[in-house]
Coordinates of C-alpha atoms in Angstrom, one line a residue:
Chain W
M1 CA 4.7 15.2 7.3
Q2 CA 3.8 15.3 3.6
G3 CA 6.3 14.4 0.9
C4 CA 7.8 16.6 -1.9
G5 CA 5.5 14.9 -4.5
N6 CA 5.0 18.1 -6.6
V7 CA 8.6 19.4 -6.3
R8 CA 11.3 19.2 -8.9
V9 CA 14.7 19.9 -7.9
L10 CA 18.4 20.0 -9.1
I11 CA 20.6 18.7 -6.4
V12 CA 24.3 19.7 -6.5
G13 CA 26.7 17.1 -5.1
M14 CA 25.3 13.5 -4.9
G15 CA 27.3 12.4 -1.9
N16 CA 25.8 11.3 1.3
I17 CA 23.3 14.1 1.9
G18 CA 22.3 14.1 -1.8
R19 CA 21.4 10.3 -1.8
T20 CA 19.5 10.5 1.6
L21 CA 17.5 13.4 0.1
L22 CA 16.7 11.5 -3.2
E23 CA 15.8 8.6 -0.9
I24 CA 13.4 10.3 1.6
G25 CA 12.1 13.3 -0.6
E26 CA 9.7 11.6 -2.9
F27 CA 10.2 14.4 -5.5
E28 CA 8.4 14.6 -8.8
K29 CA 11.6 14.9 -10.6
V30 CA 15.4 15.0 -9.7
Y31 CA 18.2 16.2 -11.8
F32 CA 21.8 16.0 -10.1
Y33 CA 25.1 17.4 -10.9
D34 CA 28.3 15.9 -9.4
T35 CA 31.9 16.5 -10.4
A36 CA 32.4 12.6 -10.0
D37 CA 31.4 10.6 -12.9
I38 CA 28.6 8.7 -11.0
N39 CA 25.2 7.4 -12.0
V40 CA 22.2 7.3 -9.5
R41 CA 19.0 5.4 -10.0
G42 CA 16.1 7.8 -9.9
A43 CA 17.8 11.0 -10.8
I44 CA 18.8 12.4 -14.2
K45 CA 22.6 13.2 -14.5
L46 CA 23.7 16.5 -15.9
A47 CA 27.0 16.1 -17.8
E48 CA 27.8 20.0 -17.5
F49 CA 26.3 22.3 -14.9
F50 CA 23.3 24.3 -15.9
V51 CA 19.8 25.0 -14.2
P52 CA 17.0 23.1 -16.1
E53 CA 14.1 25.3 -16.8
D54 CA 11.6 22.8 -15.1
V55 CA 13.0 22.7 -11.6
D56 CA 11.5 24.8 -8.7
A57 CA 14.6 24.7 -6.5
V58 CA 18.2 24.0 -6.7
V59 CA 19.6 22.1 -3.5
E60 CA 23.3 22.6 -2.9
C61 CA 24.8 19.8 -0.8
A62 CA 28.3 19.9 -2.2
S63 CA 30.9 22.3 -0.9
S64 CA 31.3 26.1 -0.2
E65 CA 33.3 26.1 -3.4
A66 CA 30.3 24.9 -5.5
V67 CA 28.1 27.7 -3.7
K68 CA 30.5 30.3 -5.0
K69 CA 30.9 28.7 -8.5
F70 CA 27.2 28.4 -9.4
S71 CA 25.2 30.8 -7.2
F72 CA 25.1 33.5 -10.0
D73 CA 23.7 31.0 -12.5
I74 CA 21.1 29.9 -10.2
L75 CA 20.0 33.5 -9.3
E76 CA 20.2 34.4 -12.9
A77 CA 17.7 31.5 -13.6
G78 CA 15.4 32.9 -10.7
K79 CA 15.3 29.6 -8.9
D80 CA 14.9 29.0 -5.3
F81 CA 18.4 28.2 -3.9
L82 CA 18.7 25.9 -0.8
V83 CA 22.3 26.0 0.7
L84 CA 23.8 23.8 3.1
S85 CA 27.4 24.7 2.7
T86 CA 26.7 28.4 4.1
S87 CA 30.4 28.6 5.1
A88 CA 30.7 30.2 1.5
F89 CA 29.0 33.3 3.0
A90 CA 31.9 33.8 5.4
D91 CA 33.8 35.4 2.6
R92 CA 32.8 38.8 2.8
S93 CA 33.3 39.9 -0.9
F94 CA 31.2 37.0 -2.1
R95 CA 28.5 37.5 0.6
E96 CA 28.2 41.1 -0.5
A97 CA 27.9 40.3 -4.1
F98 CA 25.5 37.4 -3.6
F99 CA 23.1 39.3 -1.6
E100 CA 23.1 42.3 -3.8
R101 CA 22.3 40.0 -6.8
L102 CA 19.7 38.1 -4.7
Q103 CA 17.6 41.4 -4.3
R104 CA 17.5 41.7 -8.1
S105 CA 16.4 38.2 -8.5
T106 CA 13.1 36.2 -8.2
S107 CA 15.0 33.6 -6.3
R108 CA 14.9 33.1 -2.7
L109 CA 17.7 31.8 -0.5
I110 CA 16.6 29.0 1.8
I111 CA 18.9 28.0 4.8
P112 CA 17.7 25.0 6.7
S113 CA 18.5 24.6 10.5
G114 CA 20.8 21.9 9.4
A115 CA 22.8 20.3 12.4
V116 CA 21.8 23.0 14.9
G117 CA 18.5 23.1 16.6
G118 CA 17.1 26.2 18.1
L119 CA 17.8 28.4 14.9
D120 CA 14.1 29.0 15.1
V121 CA 14.5 31.0 18.3
V122 CA 17.6 32.9 17.1
V123 CA 15.9 33.9 13.9
A124 CA 12.8 35.1 15.7
L125 CA 15.1 37.0 18.1
G126 CA 16.9 38.5 15.1
K127 CA 19.9 40.7 15.1
D128 CA 18.4 43.7 17.2
M129 CA 17.5 41.3 20.2
V130 CA 20.5 38.8 20.4
E131 CA 23.5 40.0 22.4
K132 CA 25.9 37.2 22.2
V133 CA 26.1 33.6 20.8
L134 CA 28.6 31.0 21.8
L135 CA 28.8 27.9 19.6
E136 CA 30.7 24.9 20.8
T137 CA 31.3 22.0 18.4
R138 CA 32.8 18.8 19.6
K139 CA 33.8 16.4 16.8
P140 CA 35.5 13.0 16.7
S141 CA 39.3 13.8 16.1
V142 CA 39.3 11.4 13.2
S143 CA 36.7 13.4 11.4
L144 CA 38.7 16.4 11.7
G145 CA 41.7 14.5 10.1
M146 CA 43.5 14.2 13.3
E147 CA 45.1 11.5 15.5
A148 CA 45.0 12.7 18.9
S149 CA 45.3 11.1 22.5
E150 CA 43.4 13.9 24.2
Q151 CA 40.8 16.6 23.8
R152 CA 42.0 19.6 21.8
V153 CA 40.6 23.0 21.1
V154 CA 41.4 23.3 17.4
F155 CA 40.0 26.8 16.9
E156 CA 38.6 29.5 19.0
G157 CA 37.5 32.8 17.5
N158 CA 34.6 34.4 15.6
A159 CA 32.4 32.8 13.1
E160 CA 33.9 34.4 10.1
N161 CA 37.3 32.9 10.8
A162 CA 35.9 29.6 11.9
A163 CA 34.0 29.2 8.8
L164 CA 36.9 30.3 6.5
L165 CA 39.4 27.9 8.2
F166 CA 37.0 24.8 8.7
P167 CA 34.4 25.2 5.8
K168 CA 33.4 21.5 5.9
N169 CA 32.9 21.5 9.6
M170 CA 31.6 25.0 10.5
N171 CA 28.6 25.7 8.4
V172 CA 26.6 26.1 11.6
A173 CA 28.6 28.9 12.7
A174 CA 28.3 30.6 9.2
T175 CA 24.3 30.2 9.3
L176 CA 24.5 31.9 12.8
G177 CA 26.7 34.6 11.5
L178 CA 24.1 35.3 8.8
V179 CA 21.2 35.6 11.1
V180 CA 22.8 37.7 14.2
G181 CA 26.0 39.0 12.4
F182 CA 29.4 37.3 12.4
E183 CA 30.9 39.6 15.1
K184 CA 28.4 38.4 17.7
V185 CA 29.2 34.7 17.2
H186 CA 31.9 33.2 19.2
V187 CA 32.8 29.6 18.2
R188 CA 34.9 26.8 19.9
L189 CA 36.0 23.8 17.9
V190 CA 37.0 20.8 19.9
A191 CA 38.5 17.7 18.5
D192 CA 37.7 14.9 21.0
P193 CA 39.4 11.3 20.5
W194 CA 36.8 9.7 22.5
L195 CA 33.7 10.9 20.8
S196 CA 31.9 8.9 18.1
Y197 CA 29.4 11.6 17.2
N198 CA 29.0 15.4 16.8
V199 CA 27.9 17.7 19.6
H200 CA 26.9 21.1 19.2
I201 CA 26.4 23.3 22.2
L202 CA 24.7 26.7 21.5
T203 CA 24.4 29.3 24.1
V204 CA 22.3 32.5 23.3
E205 CA 21.8 35.6 25.4
S206 CA 19.1 38.0 24.4
K207 CA 17.2 41.0 25.8
I208 CA 14.2 38.7 26.3
G209 CA 15.6 35.3 27.3
K210 CA 18.7 33.0 27.7
Y211 CA 18.9 29.8 25.7
R212 CA 21.1 26.7 25.8
F213 CA 20.7 24.0 23.0
E214 CA 22.6 21.0 23.1
M215 CA 22.7 18.4 20.3
E216 CA 24.3 15.1 19.9
N217 CA 23.9 14.3 16.2
F218 CA 24.8 10.7 15.2
P219 CA 26.9 10.9 12.1
S220 CA 26.0 9.5 8.7
P221 CA 27.4 6.1 8.4
S222 CA 29.3 6.8 5.1
N223 CA 30.5 10.5 6.0
P224 CA 31.2 11.2 9.6
K225 CA 31.8 15.0 8.8
T226 CA 28.0 15.4 8.2
S227 CA 25.0 14.5 10.5
A228 CA 22.0 12.6 9.4
I229 CA 19.8 15.3 10.8
T230 CA 21.1 17.6 8.0
A231 CA 19.3 15.8 5.0
Y232 CA 16.1 15.6 7.1
S233 CA 16.3 19.4 7.9
A234 CA 16.8 20.3 4.2
L235 CA 13.8 18.2 3.3
K236 CA 11.7 20.1 5.9
S237 CA 12.7 23.4 4.4
L238 CA 11.9 22.3 1.0
K239 CA 8.5 21.0 1.8
D240 CA 7.7 24.1 3.7
R241 CA 8.9 26.7 1.0
C242 CA 8.3 24.9 -2.3
G243 CA 5.9 22.1 -1.5
E244 CA 2.0 22.2 -1.0
S245 CA 2.2 21.7 2.7
K246 CA -1.0 22.7 4.5
I247 CA 0.7 22.8 8.0
L248 CA 3.5 25.0 8.3
I249 CA 5.4 24.6 11.7
G250 CA 8.2 27.0 12.9
Chain G
M1 CA 14.9 40.7 9.1
Q2 CA 12.5 42.5 6.8
G3 CA 9.1 43.8 7.9
C4 CA 5.7 42.5 7.0
G5 CA 5.2 45.6 4.9
N6 CA 3.0 44.0 2.4
V7 CA 0.9 41.8 4.7
R8 CA -2.7 42.5 5.8
V9 CA -3.8 40.6 8.9
L10 CA -6.8 40.2 11.2
I11 CA -5.5 39.8 14.9
V12 CA -7.8 37.8 17.1
G13 CA -7.2 38.9 20.6
M14 CA -5.6 42.5 21.3
G15 CA -3.9 41.5 24.4
N16 CA -0.2 41.8 25.2
I17 CA 1.0 39.6 22.2
G18 CA -1.4 41.1 19.8
R19 CA -0.3 44.7 20.7
T20 CA 3.2 43.6 20.6
L21 CA 2.8 42.1 17.1
L22 CA 1.1 45.4 16.1
E23 CA 4.0 47.3 17.3
I24 CA 6.9 45.4 15.8
G25 CA 5.0 44.0 12.7
E26 CA 4.9 47.0 10.4
F27 CA 1.8 45.6 8.5
E28 CA 0.2 47.2 5.6
K29 CA -3.1 46.9 7.5
V30 CA -4.4 45.5 10.5
Y31 CA -7.8 44.7 11.7
F32 CA -8.5 43.3 15.3
Y33 CA -11.2 41.6 17.1
D34 CA -11.5 41.5 20.9
T35 CA -14.3 40.7 23.2
A36 CA -13.5 43.6 25.4
D37 CA -14.4 47.1 24.1
I38 CA -11.1 48.4 23.4
N39 CA -9.6 50.8 20.7
V40 CA -6.1 50.6 19.6
R41 CA -4.3 53.1 17.6
G42 CA -3.4 51.8 14.0
A43 CA -5.6 48.8 14.0
I44 CA -9.2 48.7 12.8
K45 CA -11.7 47.4 15.2
L46 CA -14.4 44.8 14.2
A47 CA -17.5 45.1 16.4
E48 CA -18.5 41.5 15.5
F49 CA -16.2 38.7 14.3
F50 CA -15.8 38.2 10.8
V51 CA -12.9 37.6 8.1
P52 CA -12.3 40.8 6.2
E53 CA -11.8 39.9 2.3
D54 CA -8.5 41.8 1.9
V55 CA -6.6 40.2 4.6
D56 CA -3.8 37.6 3.9
A57 CA -3.8 35.9 7.2
V58 CA -5.6 35.6 10.5
V59 CA -3.5 35.6 13.7
E60 CA -5.1 34.2 16.7
C61 CA -3.3 35.3 20.1
A62 CA -6.6 35.0 22.3
S63 CA -7.5 31.5 23.8
S64 CA -8.0 28.1 22.9
E65 CA -11.8 28.8 23.0
A66 CA -11.4 31.4 20.4
V67 CA -9.7 28.9 18.1
K68 CA -12.4 26.6 18.4
K69 CA -15.1 29.4 17.8
F70 CA -13.7 31.0 14.9
S71 CA -11.7 28.3 13.0
F72 CA -14.3 27.1 10.5
D73 CA -15.1 30.7 9.5
I74 CA -11.3 31.3 8.9
L75 CA -10.9 28.1 6.9
E76 CA -14.2 28.7 5.0
A77 CA -12.6 32.2 3.9
G78 CA -9.8 30.3 2.7
K79 CA -7.2 32.6 4.7
D80 CA -4.0 31.5 6.1
F81 CA -4.5 30.9 9.9
L82 CA -1.6 31.6 12.4
V83 CA -2.5 29.7 15.8
L84 CA -0.7 30.5 19.0
S85 CA -3.3 28.7 21.4
T86 CA -2.6 25.3 20.0
S87 CA -4.1 23.7 23.3
A88 CA -7.2 23.7 21.2
F89 CA -5.8 20.8 19.3
A90 CA -5.6 18.6 22.3
D91 CA -9.4 18.3 22.1
R92 CA -9.5 15.2 19.9
S93 CA -13.0 15.9 18.2
F94 CA -12.1 19.3 17.4
R95 CA -8.7 18.4 16.2
E96 CA -10.1 15.8 13.8
A97 CA -12.7 18.1 12.5
F98 CA -10.4 20.9 12.0
F99 CA -7.9 18.9 9.9
E100 CA -10.3 17.4 7.8
R101 CA -11.8 20.9 6.8
L102 CA -8.2 22.2 6.5
Q103 CA -7.6 19.9 3.8
R104 CA -10.7 21.0 1.8
S105 CA -9.6 24.5 2.3
T106 CA -7.2 27.0 0.5
S107 CA -6.0 27.9 4.2
R108 CA -2.7 26.8 5.6
L109 CA -2.2 26.4 9.3
I110 CA 0.8 28.2 10.6
I111 CA 2.3 27.3 14.0
P112 CA 5.2 29.3 15.2
S113 CA 7.7 27.8 17.6
G114 CA 6.5 30.2 20.2
A115 CA 8.1 29.8 23.7
V116 CA 10.1 26.8 22.7
G117 CA 13.2 26.6 20.5
G118 CA 14.4 23.4 18.8
L119 CA 11.0 22.8 17.3
D120 CA 12.8 23.1 14.0
V121 CA 14.7 19.8 14.7
V122 CA 11.6 18.0 16.0
V123 CA 9.7 18.9 12.9
A124 CA 12.7 17.9 10.6
L125 CA 12.9 14.5 12.5
G126 CA 9.0 14.0 12.2
K127 CA 6.7 11.3 13.8
D128 CA 8.8 8.5 12.4
M129 CA 12.2 9.4 13.6
V130 CA 11.3 10.8 17.3
E131 CA 11.0 8.2 20.0
K132 CA 10.5 10.2 23.0
V133 CA 9.9 13.8 24.1
L134 CA 10.0 15.1 27.7
L135 CA 8.8 18.8 28.4
E136 CA 9.5 20.1 31.6
T137 CA 7.8 23.6 31.9
R138 CA 8.8 25.6 35.3
K139 CA 6.7 28.5 35.9
P140 CA 6.5 31.2 38.8
S141 CA 3.7 30.1 41.3
V142 CA 1.9 33.2 40.9
S143 CA 1.5 33.0 37.1
L144 CA -0.2 29.6 37.8
G145 CA -2.6 31.1 40.3
M146 CA -0.9 29.7 43.4
E147 CA 0.6 30.8 46.4
A148 CA 3.2 28.4 47.5
S149 CA 6.4 28.2 49.7
E150 CA 8.0 25.4 47.8
Q151 CA 8.4 23.9 44.4
R152 CA 5.5 21.8 43.3
V153 CA 4.8 19.4 40.5
V154 CA 1.4 20.6 39.4
F155 CA 1.0 18.1 36.6
E156 CA 2.7 15.3 35.4
G157 CA 1.3 13.2 32.3
N158 CA 0.9 13.2 28.5
A159 CA 0.6 16.2 26.2
E160 CA -3.1 15.8 25.7
N161 CA -4.2 16.0 29.1
A162 CA -1.6 18.7 30.0
A163 CA -3.0 21.0 27.3
L164 CA -6.6 20.0 28.3
L165 CA -6.0 20.9 32.0
F166 CA -3.8 23.8 31.4
P167 CA -4.7 25.4 28.1
K168 CA -3.1 28.8 28.9
N169 CA 0.1 27.3 29.9
M170 CA 0.7 24.2 27.9
N171 CA 0.5 25.4 24.2
V172 CA 4.1 24.1 23.9
A173 CA 3.0 20.7 24.9
A174 CA 0.2 20.7 22.4
T175 CA 2.4 21.9 19.5
L176 CA 4.8 19.1 20.4
G177 CA 1.9 16.8 20.4
L178 CA 0.9 17.8 16.9
V179 CA 4.3 17.2 15.5
V180 CA 5.3 13.9 17.0
G181 CA 2.0 12.6 18.1
F182 CA 0.5 13.4 21.6
E183 CA 1.3 9.9 23.0
K184 CA 5.2 10.2 22.8
V185 CA 5.1 13.7 24.8
H186 CA 5.5 13.3 28.4
V187 CA 4.8 16.7 30.3
R188 CA 6.0 17.9 33.7
L189 CA 4.7 21.3 35.1
V190 CA 6.3 22.8 38.0
A191 CA 5.3 25.8 40.1
D192 CA 8.2 27.5 41.5
P193 CA 7.8 30.4 43.9
W194 CA 11.5 31.5 43.6
L195 CA 11.3 31.8 39.8
S196 CA 10.6 35.1 38.2
Y197 CA 10.5 33.8 34.6
N198 CA 9.3 30.8 32.6
V199 CA 11.7 28.0 31.8
H200 CA 11.1 25.1 29.3
I201 CA 13.4 22.1 29.2
L202 CA 12.8 20.1 26.1
T203 CA 14.5 16.6 25.9
V204 CA 14.1 14.7 22.6
E205 CA 15.3 11.1 22.0
S206 CA 15.5 10.1 18.2
K207 CA 17.0 7.4 16.0
I208 CA 19.5 9.8 14.8
G209 CA 20.3 12.1 17.6
K210 CA 19.6 13.2 21.2
Y211 CA 18.7 16.9 22.1
R212 CA 18.3 19.0 24.9
F213 CA 16.9 22.5 24.7
E214 CA 16.8 24.7 27.8
M215 CA 15.0 27.8 27.5
E216 CA 14.7 30.8 29.9
N217 CA 12.0 33.0 28.8
F218 CA 11.8 36.4 30.3
P219 CA 7.8 37.1 30.7
S220 CA 5.9 39.9 29.1
P221 CA 5.7 42.5 31.7
S222 CA 2.1 43.0 31.6
N223 CA 1.2 39.2 31.2
P224 CA 3.5 36.7 33.1
K225 CA 1.7 33.8 31.5
T226 CA 3.1 34.6 28.3
S227 CA 6.8 35.1 27.2
A228 CA 8.1 38.0 25.0
I229 CA 9.7 35.5 22.4
T230 CA 6.0 34.4 21.5
A231 CA 5.3 37.5 19.6
Y232 CA 8.7 37.7 17.9
S233 CA 8.2 34.0 16.9
A234 CA 4.8 34.7 15.5
L235 CA 6.2 37.5 13.5
K236 CA 9.0 35.4 12.0
S237 CA 6.6 32.9 10.9
L238 CA 4.1 35.5 9.3
K239 CA 7.2 37.1 7.4
D240 CA 8.3 33.7 6.0
R241 CA 5.0 32.4 5.1
C242 CA 3.0 35.5 4.0
G243 CA 5.6 38.2 3.3
E244 CA 8.1 38.8 0.5
S245 CA 11.2 37.7 2.4
K246 CA 14.2 36.9 0.2
I247 CA 16.0 35.0 2.9
L248 CA 14.1 32.1 4.5
I249 CA 16.0 30.4 7.3
G250 CA 14.8 27.5 9.2

C-alpha cells in the first residue's frame, strides 16, 4: 500500500490512535489539536481549535463529544471529515443536523471500517437488503472499568442505546446503525474477566446471503479500549479517499 | 445509498452481473460490449470493442480473458477500470505488464470486495501485517461442472495456481493474492453435492489480530457460478470512487 505522502491532515485527539496514524501515515503535513497540553514530534500543535486552510482532511480520533463540538466548523470549512467516534451519530438530533449540513457542504464524511471487518459487505448490501444484524462485542472486564469474576452481559439492546450508553466502546454499533438503520442492529456487550483482547462477532442476515464475521483484535498496548487495527483502517480510508492511490480495493 | 446518477460506464460482458448492475445502478449512460449478439434495453451496444470518450469508468464482468484482451486499451484511454475477473492477475507476466502500464496511466484500478467480506480488514492490515490467509471455498458440485455423490477437495494449494486452474471460481483467491501476496494465501476448493449456495470461509492471521469471515452467498438464479452480492459490491465501489457520494464508508 502506498503512503499518504501528498495528504495534509488535522488530527483531532493525539492519543494512541492519533500517534499511530502520525507514525505510519507518512503525511505531507500534520496539524493536531488536543485538549491536553502536549507536544508531539512531527506535528504542528494548534493552541485553539480551528481548521487550517491547507489541510485536505480532518481526522477525528478523540471522542464523540469532540465530533459534536467541532463538526460544524469542519463542514463550514468544506474539508473531508474522517470520524472514528461514530457513537456521536447515535444522538438523533445531532445526527439529523449533521447530515442536513453535510448535504450543503463540499465536505465528505469518511467512516473507516475500524475494529469491525465485513463492513464492506454490509455497505454493499445496504439498507434494503439487510434484514437483521447482531453484534456481540466481548471485552476484558477491566477495559470496561469493571472488576468481575465471571462473564457478564453489560448491555443488550439496539445500536442507538448501545452507543449512547457506551460511547467509547460501541462505535462499531453506531457505524452499523448508520449503514443499515439503528433499529435493525441488535447489540450485546459482554464483559469477560478472562479475555485479554477485544472480540467482535457480527452476524448479518440478508436477502441474498448470510454472513458471520469473527474478529479478535489485539488491543493497543497503551489503551486497551481501542484496537490496533483501528489506526490501520483509518489510514486505509484516508489513502483511498484523499491520497493518490492507483489501486483501490473494496 | 445514493445511486450512480452522474456516472457513465462501459460494461464489458452483459451477462448476469452486467444486467444486475444495469438494473440497480441508475447510471447516467451505459454502453456495453459482449461477444454475443444481444440487445439490452437501456444500454448502448458496441459492435466492436472500443472505449467511448465520454465514459468515466469501464466495468469488467466478463472473464479473465477479457481483462487481458482489453486492459491496455482501457489504460491507454486513461479511464478508471473496475475488474471483477481478478483471476487474470494470477498470470505473473500479465500482472507485471499491467501494473507497470497502470503507473504511467491516469487510470485507477478498482477491485470490489466481491463475494468475500472482510477484505476491508485485510487491505487495512496490508502485506506487512498479514502473516497467513486461508480461503476455503465450498461450491455446489454442479456449479463446478461435476456430478458427485460426496464432498471432494477439488484443489488445495496457493492462490496463484487456484486462480490459474479455476479462473471462473477463484477470483476471490486472486484478489486476496494481490492484497497480501500470492504466496501467503492458501486455498482449498471443495465441491459439495448437498450445497445449494456458495460458501467462503476466510481465516486471517496477523500481527495485531485474528479474523474469521464466513459467508453464505446465495447464487444468482441465472448463473450459479456467481453470487448476487458481487453486483452489489461492484456498485458500492463505483459509487464510492466515481460517484458524488457524500458518505464514504469502509
